[in-house]
Short mmCIF file of C-alpha atoms and ligand atoms in Angstrom, two decimals:
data_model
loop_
_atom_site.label_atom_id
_atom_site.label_comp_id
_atom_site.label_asym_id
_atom_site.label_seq_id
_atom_site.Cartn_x
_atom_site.Cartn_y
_atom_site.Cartn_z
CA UNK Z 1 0.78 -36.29 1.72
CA UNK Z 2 2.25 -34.05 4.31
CA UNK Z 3 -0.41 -34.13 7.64
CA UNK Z 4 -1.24 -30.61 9.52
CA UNK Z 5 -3.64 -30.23 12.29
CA UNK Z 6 -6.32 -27.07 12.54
CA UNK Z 7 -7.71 -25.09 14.84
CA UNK Z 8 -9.40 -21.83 14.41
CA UNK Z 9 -8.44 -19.08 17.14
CA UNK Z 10 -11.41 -17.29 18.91
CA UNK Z 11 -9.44 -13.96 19.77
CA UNK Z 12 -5.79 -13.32 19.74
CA UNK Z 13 -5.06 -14.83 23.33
CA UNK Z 14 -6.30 -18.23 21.90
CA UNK Z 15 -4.67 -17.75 18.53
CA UNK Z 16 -1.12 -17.26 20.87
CA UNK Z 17 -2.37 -20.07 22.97
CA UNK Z 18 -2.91 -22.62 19.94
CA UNK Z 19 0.31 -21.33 18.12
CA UNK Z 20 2.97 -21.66 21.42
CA UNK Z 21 1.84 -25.47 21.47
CA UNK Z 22 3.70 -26.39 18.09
CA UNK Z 23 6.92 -25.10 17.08
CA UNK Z 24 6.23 -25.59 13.77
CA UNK Z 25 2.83 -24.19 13.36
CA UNK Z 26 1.62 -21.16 11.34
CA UNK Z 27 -1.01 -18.65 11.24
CA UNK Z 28 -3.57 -18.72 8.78
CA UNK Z 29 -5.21 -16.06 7.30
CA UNK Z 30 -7.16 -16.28 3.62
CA UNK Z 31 -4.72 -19.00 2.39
CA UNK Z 32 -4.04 -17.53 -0.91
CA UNK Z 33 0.17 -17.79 -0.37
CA UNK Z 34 0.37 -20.23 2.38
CA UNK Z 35 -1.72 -22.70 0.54
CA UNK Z 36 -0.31 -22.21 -2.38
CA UNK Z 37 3.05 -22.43 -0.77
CA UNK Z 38 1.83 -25.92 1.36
CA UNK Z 39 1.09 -27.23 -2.27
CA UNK Z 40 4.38 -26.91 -3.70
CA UNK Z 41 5.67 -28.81 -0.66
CA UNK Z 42 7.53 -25.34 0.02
CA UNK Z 43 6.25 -24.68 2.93
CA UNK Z 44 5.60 -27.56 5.50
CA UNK Z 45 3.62 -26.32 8.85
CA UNK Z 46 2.66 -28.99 10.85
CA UNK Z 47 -0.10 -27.12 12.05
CA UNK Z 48 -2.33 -24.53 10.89
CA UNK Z 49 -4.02 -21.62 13.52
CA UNK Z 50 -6.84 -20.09 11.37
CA UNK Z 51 -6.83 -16.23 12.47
CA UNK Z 52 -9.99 -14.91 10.29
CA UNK Z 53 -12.16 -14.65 13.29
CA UNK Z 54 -9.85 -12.16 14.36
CA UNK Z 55 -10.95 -8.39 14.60
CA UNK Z 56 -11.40 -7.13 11.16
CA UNK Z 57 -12.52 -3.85 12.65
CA UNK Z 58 -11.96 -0.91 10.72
CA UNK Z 59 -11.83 2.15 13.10
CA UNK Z 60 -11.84 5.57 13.00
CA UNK Z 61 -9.45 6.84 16.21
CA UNK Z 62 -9.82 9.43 18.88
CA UNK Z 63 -6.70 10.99 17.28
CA UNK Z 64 -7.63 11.43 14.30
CA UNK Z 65 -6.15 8.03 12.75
CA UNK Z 66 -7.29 4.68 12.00
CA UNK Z 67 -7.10 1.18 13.61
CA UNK Z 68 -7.58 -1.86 11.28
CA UNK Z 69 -8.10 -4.95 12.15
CA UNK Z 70 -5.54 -7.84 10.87
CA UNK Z 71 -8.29 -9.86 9.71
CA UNK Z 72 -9.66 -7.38 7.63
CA UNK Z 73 -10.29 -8.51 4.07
CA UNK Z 74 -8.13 -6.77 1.56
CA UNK Z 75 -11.99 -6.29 -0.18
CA UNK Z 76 -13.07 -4.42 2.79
CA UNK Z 77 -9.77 -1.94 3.48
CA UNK Z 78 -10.11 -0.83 -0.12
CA UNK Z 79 -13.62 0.05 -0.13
CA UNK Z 80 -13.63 1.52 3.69
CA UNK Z 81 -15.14 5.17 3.06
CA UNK Z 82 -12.46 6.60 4.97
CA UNK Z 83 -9.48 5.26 4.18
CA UNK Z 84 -10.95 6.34 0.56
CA UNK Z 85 -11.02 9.49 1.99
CA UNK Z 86 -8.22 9.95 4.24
CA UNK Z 87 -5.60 7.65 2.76
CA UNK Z 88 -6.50 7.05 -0.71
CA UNK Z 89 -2.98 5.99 -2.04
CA UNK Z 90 -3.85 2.89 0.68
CA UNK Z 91 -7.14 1.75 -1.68
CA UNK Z 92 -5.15 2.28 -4.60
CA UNK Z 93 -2.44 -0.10 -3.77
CA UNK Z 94 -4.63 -2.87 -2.67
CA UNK Z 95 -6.55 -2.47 -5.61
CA UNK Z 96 -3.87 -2.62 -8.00
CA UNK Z 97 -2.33 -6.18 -6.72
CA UNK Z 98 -3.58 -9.23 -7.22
CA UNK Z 99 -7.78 -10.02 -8.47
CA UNK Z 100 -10.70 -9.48 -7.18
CA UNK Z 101 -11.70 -12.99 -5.80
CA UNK Z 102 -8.12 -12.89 -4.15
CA UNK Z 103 -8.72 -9.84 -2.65
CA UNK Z 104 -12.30 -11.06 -1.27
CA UNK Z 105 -9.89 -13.69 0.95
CA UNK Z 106 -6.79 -12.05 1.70
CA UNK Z 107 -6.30 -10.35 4.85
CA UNK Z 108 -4.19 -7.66 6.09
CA UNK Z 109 -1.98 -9.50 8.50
CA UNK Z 110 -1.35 -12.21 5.90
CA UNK Z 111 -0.78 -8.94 3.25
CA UNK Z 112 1.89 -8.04 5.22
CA UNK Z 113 3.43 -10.98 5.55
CA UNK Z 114 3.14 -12.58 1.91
CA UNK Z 115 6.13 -14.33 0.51
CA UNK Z 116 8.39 -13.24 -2.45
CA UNK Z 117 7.87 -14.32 -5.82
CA UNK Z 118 11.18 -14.98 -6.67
CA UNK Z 119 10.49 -17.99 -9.15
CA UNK Z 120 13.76 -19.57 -7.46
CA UNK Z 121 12.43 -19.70 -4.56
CA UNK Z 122 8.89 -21.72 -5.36
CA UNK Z 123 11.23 -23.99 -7.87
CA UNK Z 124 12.61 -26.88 -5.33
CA UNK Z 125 14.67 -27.63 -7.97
CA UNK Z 126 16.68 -24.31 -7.93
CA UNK Z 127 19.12 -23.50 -5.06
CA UNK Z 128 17.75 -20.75 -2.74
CA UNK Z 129 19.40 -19.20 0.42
CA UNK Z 130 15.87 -18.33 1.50
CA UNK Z 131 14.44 -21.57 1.56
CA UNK Z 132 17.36 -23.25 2.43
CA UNK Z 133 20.29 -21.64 4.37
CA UNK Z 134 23.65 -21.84 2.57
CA UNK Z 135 22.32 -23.51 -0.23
CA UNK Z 136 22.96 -20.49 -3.11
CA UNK Z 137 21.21 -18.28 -4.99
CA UNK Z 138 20.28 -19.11 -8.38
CA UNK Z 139 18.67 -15.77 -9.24
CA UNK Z 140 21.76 -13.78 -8.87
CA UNK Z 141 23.57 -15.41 -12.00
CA UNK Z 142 19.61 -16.29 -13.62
CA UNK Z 143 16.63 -14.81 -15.46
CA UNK Z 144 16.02 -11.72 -12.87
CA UNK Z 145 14.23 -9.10 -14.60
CA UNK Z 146 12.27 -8.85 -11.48
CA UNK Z 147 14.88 -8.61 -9.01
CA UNK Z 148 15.92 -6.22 -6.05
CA UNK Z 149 17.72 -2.56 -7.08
CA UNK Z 150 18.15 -1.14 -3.88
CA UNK Z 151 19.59 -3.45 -0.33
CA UNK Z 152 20.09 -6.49 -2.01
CA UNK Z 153 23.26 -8.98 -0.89
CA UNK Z 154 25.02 -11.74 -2.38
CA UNK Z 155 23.13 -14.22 -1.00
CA UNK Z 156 19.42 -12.69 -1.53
CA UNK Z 157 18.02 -10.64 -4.71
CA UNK Z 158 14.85 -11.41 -3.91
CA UNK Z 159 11.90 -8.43 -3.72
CA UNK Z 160 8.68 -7.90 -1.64
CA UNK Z 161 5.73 -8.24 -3.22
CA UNK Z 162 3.08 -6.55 -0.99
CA UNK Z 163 1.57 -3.07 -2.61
CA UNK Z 164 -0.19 -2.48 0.72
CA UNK Z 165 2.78 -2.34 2.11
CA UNK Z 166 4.35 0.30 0.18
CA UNK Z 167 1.75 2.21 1.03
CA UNK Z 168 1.81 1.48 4.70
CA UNK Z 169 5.72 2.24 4.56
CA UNK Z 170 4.86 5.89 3.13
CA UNK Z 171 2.10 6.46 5.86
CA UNK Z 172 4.12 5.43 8.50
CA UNK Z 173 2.03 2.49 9.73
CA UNK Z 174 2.60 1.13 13.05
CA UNK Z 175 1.52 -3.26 13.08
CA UNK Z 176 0.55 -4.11 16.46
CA UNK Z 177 1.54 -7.77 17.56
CA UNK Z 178 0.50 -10.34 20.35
CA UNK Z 179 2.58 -13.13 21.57
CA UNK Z 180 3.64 -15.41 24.36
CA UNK Z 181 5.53 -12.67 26.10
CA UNK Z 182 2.82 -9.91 25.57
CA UNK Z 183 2.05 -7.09 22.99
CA UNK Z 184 4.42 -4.58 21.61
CA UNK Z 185 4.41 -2.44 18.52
CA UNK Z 186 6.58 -2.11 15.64
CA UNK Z 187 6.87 0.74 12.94
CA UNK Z 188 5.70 -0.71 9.20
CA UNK Z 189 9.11 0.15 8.26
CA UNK Z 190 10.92 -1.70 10.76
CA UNK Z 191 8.92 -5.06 10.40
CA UNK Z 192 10.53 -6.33 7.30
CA UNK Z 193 14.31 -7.10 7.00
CA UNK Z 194 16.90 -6.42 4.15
CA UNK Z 195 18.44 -9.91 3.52
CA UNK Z 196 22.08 -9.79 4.33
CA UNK Z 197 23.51 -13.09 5.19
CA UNK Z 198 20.54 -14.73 6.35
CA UNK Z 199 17.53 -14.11 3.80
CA UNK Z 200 15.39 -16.90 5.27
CA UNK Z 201 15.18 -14.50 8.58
CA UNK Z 202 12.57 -11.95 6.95
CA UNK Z 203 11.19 -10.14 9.49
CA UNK Z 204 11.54 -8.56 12.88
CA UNK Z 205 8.59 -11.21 14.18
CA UNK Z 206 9.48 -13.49 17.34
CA UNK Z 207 8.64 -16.76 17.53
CA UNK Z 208 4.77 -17.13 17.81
CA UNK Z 209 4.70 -13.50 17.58
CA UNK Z 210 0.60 -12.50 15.71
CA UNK Z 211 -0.60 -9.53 14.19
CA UNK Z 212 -3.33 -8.37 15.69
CA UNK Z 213 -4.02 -4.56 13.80
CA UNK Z 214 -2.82 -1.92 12.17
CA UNK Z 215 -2.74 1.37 13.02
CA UNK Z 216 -2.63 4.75 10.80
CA UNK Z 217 -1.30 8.14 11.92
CA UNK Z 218 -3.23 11.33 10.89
CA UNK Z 219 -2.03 12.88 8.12
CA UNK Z 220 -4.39 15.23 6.66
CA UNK Z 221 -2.20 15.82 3.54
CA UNK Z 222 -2.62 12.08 2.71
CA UNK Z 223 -5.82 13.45 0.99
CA UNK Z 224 -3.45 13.79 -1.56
CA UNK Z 225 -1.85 10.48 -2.31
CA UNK Z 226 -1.71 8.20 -4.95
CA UNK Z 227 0.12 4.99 -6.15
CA UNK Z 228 1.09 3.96 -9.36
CA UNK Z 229 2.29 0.70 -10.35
CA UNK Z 230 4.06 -0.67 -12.87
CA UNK Z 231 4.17 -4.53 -13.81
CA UNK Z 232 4.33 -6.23 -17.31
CA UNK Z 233 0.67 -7.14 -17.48
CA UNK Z 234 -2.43 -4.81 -17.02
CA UNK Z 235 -3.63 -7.21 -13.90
CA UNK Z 236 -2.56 -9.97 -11.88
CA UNK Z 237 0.77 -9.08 -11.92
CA UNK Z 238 3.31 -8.03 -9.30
CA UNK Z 239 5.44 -4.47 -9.25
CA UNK Z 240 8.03 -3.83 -11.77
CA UNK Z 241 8.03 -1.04 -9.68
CA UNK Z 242 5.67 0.90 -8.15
CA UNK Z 243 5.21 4.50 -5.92
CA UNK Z 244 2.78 5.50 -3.07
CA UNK Z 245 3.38 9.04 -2.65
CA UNK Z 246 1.48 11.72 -0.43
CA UNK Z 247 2.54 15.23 -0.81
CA UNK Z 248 2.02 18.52 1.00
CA UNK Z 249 2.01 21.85 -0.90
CA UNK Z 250 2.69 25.46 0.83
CA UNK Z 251 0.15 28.43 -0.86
CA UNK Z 252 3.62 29.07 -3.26
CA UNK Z 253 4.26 25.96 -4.33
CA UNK Z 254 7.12 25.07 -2.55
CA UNK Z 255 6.72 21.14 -0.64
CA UNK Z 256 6.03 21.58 2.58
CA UNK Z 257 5.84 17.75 3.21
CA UNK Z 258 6.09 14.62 1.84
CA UNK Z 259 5.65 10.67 2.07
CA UNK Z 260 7.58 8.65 -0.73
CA UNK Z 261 7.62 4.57 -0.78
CA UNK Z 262 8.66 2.43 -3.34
CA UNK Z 263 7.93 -1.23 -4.29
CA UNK Z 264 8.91 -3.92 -6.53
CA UNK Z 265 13.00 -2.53 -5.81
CA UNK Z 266 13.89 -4.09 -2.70
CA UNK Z 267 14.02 -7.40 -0.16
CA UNK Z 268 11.16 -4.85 2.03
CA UNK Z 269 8.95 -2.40 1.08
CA UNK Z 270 11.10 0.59 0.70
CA UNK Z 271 10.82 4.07 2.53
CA UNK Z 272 12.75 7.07 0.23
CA UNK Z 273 13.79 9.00 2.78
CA UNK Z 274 16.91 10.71 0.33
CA UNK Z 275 14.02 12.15 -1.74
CA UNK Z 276 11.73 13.36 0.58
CA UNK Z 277 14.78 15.03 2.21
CA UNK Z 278 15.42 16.30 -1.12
CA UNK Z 279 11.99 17.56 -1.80
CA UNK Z 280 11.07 19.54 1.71
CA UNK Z 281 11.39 23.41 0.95
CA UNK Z 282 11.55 23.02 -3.04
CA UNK Z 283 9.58 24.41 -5.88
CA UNK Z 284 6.71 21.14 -6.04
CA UNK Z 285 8.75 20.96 -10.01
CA UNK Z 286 9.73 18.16 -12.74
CA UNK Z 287 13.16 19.43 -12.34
CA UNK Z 288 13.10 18.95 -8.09
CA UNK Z 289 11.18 15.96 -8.84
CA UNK Z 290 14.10 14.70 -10.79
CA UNK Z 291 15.99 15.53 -8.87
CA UNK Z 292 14.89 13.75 -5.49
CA UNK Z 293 14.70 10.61 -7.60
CA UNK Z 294 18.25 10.41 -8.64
CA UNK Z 295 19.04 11.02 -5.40
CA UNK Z 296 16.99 7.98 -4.07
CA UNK Z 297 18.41 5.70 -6.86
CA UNK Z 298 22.43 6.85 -6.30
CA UNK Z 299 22.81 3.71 -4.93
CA UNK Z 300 20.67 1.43 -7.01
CA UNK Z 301 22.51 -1.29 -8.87
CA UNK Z 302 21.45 -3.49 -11.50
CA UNK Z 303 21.93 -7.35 -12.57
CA UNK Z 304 21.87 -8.95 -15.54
CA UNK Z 305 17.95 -8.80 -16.63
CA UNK Z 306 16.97 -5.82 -14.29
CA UNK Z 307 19.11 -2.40 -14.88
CA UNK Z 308 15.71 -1.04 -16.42
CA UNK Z 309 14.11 -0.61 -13.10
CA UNK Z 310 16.76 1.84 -12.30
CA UNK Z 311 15.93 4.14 -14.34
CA UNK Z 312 12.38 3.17 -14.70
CA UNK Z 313 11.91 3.95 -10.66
CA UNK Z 314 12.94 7.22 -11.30
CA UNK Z 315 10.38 8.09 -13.90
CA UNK Z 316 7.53 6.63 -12.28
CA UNK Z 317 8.43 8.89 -8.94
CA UNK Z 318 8.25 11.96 -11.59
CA UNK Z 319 5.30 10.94 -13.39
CA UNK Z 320 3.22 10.48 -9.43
CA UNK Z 321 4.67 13.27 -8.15
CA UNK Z 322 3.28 15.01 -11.22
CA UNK Z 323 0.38 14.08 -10.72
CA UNK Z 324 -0.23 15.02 -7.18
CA UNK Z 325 0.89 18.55 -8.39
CA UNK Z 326 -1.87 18.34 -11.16
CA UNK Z 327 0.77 18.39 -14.08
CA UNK Z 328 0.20 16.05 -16.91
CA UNK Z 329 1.69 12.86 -15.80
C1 FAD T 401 -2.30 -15.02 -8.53
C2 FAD T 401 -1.93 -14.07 -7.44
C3 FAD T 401 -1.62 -12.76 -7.75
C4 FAD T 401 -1.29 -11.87 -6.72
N1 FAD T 401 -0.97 -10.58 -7.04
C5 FAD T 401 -0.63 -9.72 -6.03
C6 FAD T 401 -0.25 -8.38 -6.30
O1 FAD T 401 -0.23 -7.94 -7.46
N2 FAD T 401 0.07 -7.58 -5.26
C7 FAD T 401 0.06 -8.02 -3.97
O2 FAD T 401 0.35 -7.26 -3.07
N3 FAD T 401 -0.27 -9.29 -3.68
C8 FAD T 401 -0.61 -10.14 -4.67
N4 FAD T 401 -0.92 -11.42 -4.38
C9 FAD T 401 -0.68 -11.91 -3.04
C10 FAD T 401 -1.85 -11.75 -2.12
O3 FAD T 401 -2.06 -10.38 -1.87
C11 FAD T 401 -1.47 -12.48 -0.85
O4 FAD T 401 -1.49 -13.86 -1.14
C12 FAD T 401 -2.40 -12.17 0.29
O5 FAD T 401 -2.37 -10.81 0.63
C13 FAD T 401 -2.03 -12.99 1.52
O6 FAD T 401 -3.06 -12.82 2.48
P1 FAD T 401 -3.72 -14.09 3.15
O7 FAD T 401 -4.61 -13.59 4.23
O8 FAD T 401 -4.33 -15.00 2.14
O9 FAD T 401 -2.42 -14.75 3.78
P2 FAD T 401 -2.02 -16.30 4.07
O10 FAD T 401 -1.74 -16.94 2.77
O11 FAD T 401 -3.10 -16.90 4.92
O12 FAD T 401 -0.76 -16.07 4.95
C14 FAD T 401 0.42 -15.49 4.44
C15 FAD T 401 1.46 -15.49 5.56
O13 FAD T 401 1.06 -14.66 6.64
C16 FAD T 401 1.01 -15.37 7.86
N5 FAD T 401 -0.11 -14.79 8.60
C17 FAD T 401 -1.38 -14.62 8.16
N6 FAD T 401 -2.09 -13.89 9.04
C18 FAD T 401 -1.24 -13.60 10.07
C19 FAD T 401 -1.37 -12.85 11.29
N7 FAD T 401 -2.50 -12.22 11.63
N8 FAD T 401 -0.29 -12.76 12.10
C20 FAD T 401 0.88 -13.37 11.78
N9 FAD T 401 1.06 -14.10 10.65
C21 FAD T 401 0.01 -14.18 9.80
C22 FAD T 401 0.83 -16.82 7.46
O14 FAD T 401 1.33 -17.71 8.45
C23 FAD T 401 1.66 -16.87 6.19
O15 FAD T 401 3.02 -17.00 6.52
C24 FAD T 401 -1.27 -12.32 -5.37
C25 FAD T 401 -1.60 -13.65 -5.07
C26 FAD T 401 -1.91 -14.52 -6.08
C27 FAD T 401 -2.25 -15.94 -5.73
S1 SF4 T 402 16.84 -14.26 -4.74
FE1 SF4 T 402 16.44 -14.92 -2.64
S2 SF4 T 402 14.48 -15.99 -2.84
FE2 SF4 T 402 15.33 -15.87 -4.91
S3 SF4 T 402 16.59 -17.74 -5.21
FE3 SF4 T 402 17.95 -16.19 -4.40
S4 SF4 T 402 17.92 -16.56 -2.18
FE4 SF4 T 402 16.11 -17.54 -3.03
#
């Protein structure tokens, strides 16, 4: 039996507070990885700050946006009549991972900060730079159908497995954090890390470092947003691949904006910038569509079990972009 200590934070001061007096203590939102992880002996805190009595607010802002609370349940984001609304790609994400009961406990911050599921890595058996530095990779040479596409190194060909995420990437979230030496902000897209030499270093976080919210620019043309995700099973399984996209059509049909994210293809939840760059000022067409994604996957490359989602990433951005333009997808 490994022995933890627990103490459930207040607000985020005392969740900072509790955290800063072990070095090897963790936050602890609705359990569903880090308990799971605790069981397999992967993970080993030696204490445990519970951070569900956290705000869970879900807030309509002065400017138009929206502030969410990190302990808002996964349930509650999803069902929130304006994020419906405004941001429905974001309710369409969270309700295509995972099941119901799990989405009942999980919350945001611990959404967004969810561990792969490379099965290397939960396998103590199996060598695994991200558990243990320098050790190898066994998923490079393995089985690694679901394996990274896009950013991937030697050392790491591990994906993230968050769909919120994806969708926060295309909506340019902003995570708002609390720690020992104050608050600061961070773009969505900046909070996870491509795995170069050192995979076990996975995000931009400090040491101690909490979520504390969310926060949600106004877009108006998010009204029209979707996501779309592919996995080997109907439910209760993670992305193949998978596309939040929000796009923005001038009275002629040309794009006049769009917000393109992928998931399932990369070590973080990735932004693709090349196609919307491709896409601004073109006929909204399958052709342009095509296009943008071949530009987004130049650089893709495939391993032994995975070379599909090349190819499959670029039909799935068709087929949602489609979609949003009312075509048959
Ligand atoms: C069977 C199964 C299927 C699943 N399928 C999917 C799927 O298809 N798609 C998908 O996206 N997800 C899926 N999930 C994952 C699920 O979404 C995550 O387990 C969940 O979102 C994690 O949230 P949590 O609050 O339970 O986090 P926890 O397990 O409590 O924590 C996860 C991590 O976040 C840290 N943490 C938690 N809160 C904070 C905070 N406020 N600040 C800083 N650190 C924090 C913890 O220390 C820990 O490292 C699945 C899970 C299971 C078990
Ligand atoms: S891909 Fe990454 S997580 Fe998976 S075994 Fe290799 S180092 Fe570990």
């Amino acid at each position: 039996m490994i022995a933890f200590s627990y103490a459930k934070a207040e607000d985020a001061a005392a969740a900072v507070r509790l955290a800063g007096a072990d070095a090897g203590g963790a936050y602890l939102g609705g359990g569903t990885n880090l308990v799971d992880l605790m069981r397999e002996t992967i993970a080993r805190p030696t204490s445990l700050v519970d951070v569900t009595g956290l705000s869970a607010a879900i807030e309509a802002q002065d400017d138009g946006g929206l502030l969410i609370g990190a302990a808002a349940k996964n349930t509650a984001v999803a069902a929130d009549r304006t994020v419906r609304e405004r941001y429905p790609l974001l309710a369409r994400a969270i309700l295509a991972g995972a099941s119901a009961q799990i989405r009942n406990m999980a919350t945001v911050g611990g959404n967004l900060l969810q561990r792969t599921r490379c099965y290397y890595f939960y396998d103590d058996a199996a060598r695994c730079n991200k558990r243990t530095p320098g050790a190898g990779c066994d998923a490079v040479d393995g089985f690694n159908r679901i394996h990274a596409i896009l950013g991937a190194s030697p050392a790491c060909v591990a994906t993230h497995p968050s769909d919120m995420c994806v969708a926060l990437a295309a909506l340019d979230a902003t995570v708002h954090l609390e720690g020992p030496d104050g608050g600061r902000a961070l773009p969505l897209t900046a909070l996870h890390r491509l795995p170069g030499g050192t995979p076990h270093i996975e995000t931009e976080l400090r040491p101690g470092e909490l979520i504390t919210a969310i926060s949600l620019p106004p877009l108006p043309f998010a009204a029209r947003s979707t996501y779309r995700k592919v996995r080997d099973r109907a439910s209760y399984a993670f992305a193949l691949v998978s596309v939040a996209a929000a796009l923005d059509l001038a009275g002629d049909g040309t794009v006049r904006d769009v917000r393109l994210a992928l998931g399932g293809v990369a070590h973080k939840p990735w932004r693709a910038e090349k196609a919307e760059a491709a896409l601004r000022g073109q006929p909204a067409t399958e052709a342009a569509f095509r296009a943008a994604a071949e530009a987004e996957l130049a650089d893709a490359t495939g391993l032994k079990d995975n070379g599909f989602k090349i190819e499959l990433a670029k039909r799935v951005i068709v087929a949602t972009l489609n979609e949003l333009t009312g075509e048959a997808a």
